[in-house]
Coordinates of C-alpha atoms in Angstrom, one line a residue:
S16 CA -0.1 -18.5 1.9
Y17 CA -3.6 -17.9 1.9
S18 CA -6.0 -15.4 0.1
G19 CA -9.4 -13.9 1.1
R20 CA -11.0 -10.1 1.8
V21 CA -9.4 -7.8 3.6
T22 CA -10.6 -5.3 6.0
V23 CA -8.9 -2.3 7.6
D24 CA -9.5 -0.4 10.9
A25 CA -7.7 2.9 10.4
A26 CA -8.5 4.1 14.2
K27 CA -6.6 0.9 15.4
K28 CA -4.1 0.8 12.5
L29 CA -5.2 -3.2 12.2
V30 CA -5.7 -4.9 8.8
T31 CA -7.6 -7.9 9.1
H32 CA -7.3 -10.9 6.4
H33 CA -10.5 -12.8 6.2
V34 CA -9.0 -16.4 4.9
D35 CA -11.1 -18.4 2.3
V36 CA -8.5 -20.7 1.2
A37 CA -4.7 -21.4 2.0
A38 CA -2.2 -22.8 -0.6
S39 CA -1.1 -25.8 1.5
P40 CA -3.8 -28.4 2.5
K41 CA -1.7 -28.4 6.1
N42 CA -2.3 -24.7 6.5
S43 CA -5.8 -24.7 5.2
S44 CA -7.3 -26.4 8.3
I45 CA -5.6 -23.7 10.4
F46 CA -6.2 -20.5 8.3
A47 CA -9.4 -21.4 6.4
G48 CA -12.6 -19.5 7.7
G49 CA -10.4 -17.8 10.0
K50 CA -8.7 -14.3 10.5
Q51 CA -5.2 -13.1 10.6
V52 CA -5.1 -9.6 12.1
R53 CA -2.0 -7.6 11.7
Q54 CA -0.8 -4.0 12.8
Y55 CA 0.4 -1.9 10.2
S56 CA 2.3 1.5 9.9
F57 CA 3.4 3.7 7.2
S58 CA 6.6 5.7 7.2
K59 CA 9.1 7.9 4.8
N60 CA 6.2 10.2 3.3
D61 CA 3.8 7.2 3.1
K62 CA 6.2 5.1 0.8
V63 CA 7.0 2.4 3.2
L64 CA 4.4 0.1 4.6
Q65 CA 5.1 -2.2 7.3
L66 CA 2.6 -5.3 8.5
I67 CA 3.5 -6.8 12.0
A68 CA 2.4 -9.9 13.4
V69 CA 3.5 -11.0 16.9
I70 CA 3.2 -14.8 17.4
G71 CA 4.2 -16.0 20.7
K72 CA 7.4 -14.2 21.5
I73 CA 8.5 -13.6 17.8
R74 CA 7.8 -10.4 16.0
H75 CA 7.3 -10.8 12.7
V76 CA 7.6 -7.7 9.8
V77 CA 6.6 -7.7 6.4
T78 CA 8.0 -4.3 4.6
W79 CA 7.2 -3.0 1.1
D80 CA 9.0 0.2 0.2
K81 CA 7.4 2.1 -2.8
E82 CA 10.2 3.9 -4.8

């Protein structure tokens, strides 16, 4: 996991995580100071948010559902 500020490009439907620190020292050298860019989408009347990352040939999807 990592933390830092986030910017959103609504026109391109992209969210960018500007990484300040990472939880694991192993990941810190990979993520810290870098950017993690994710596509995002809303569905079901804007109650479901999905963040999508494609790494290599694998598509990762994180879904939040607001009830």
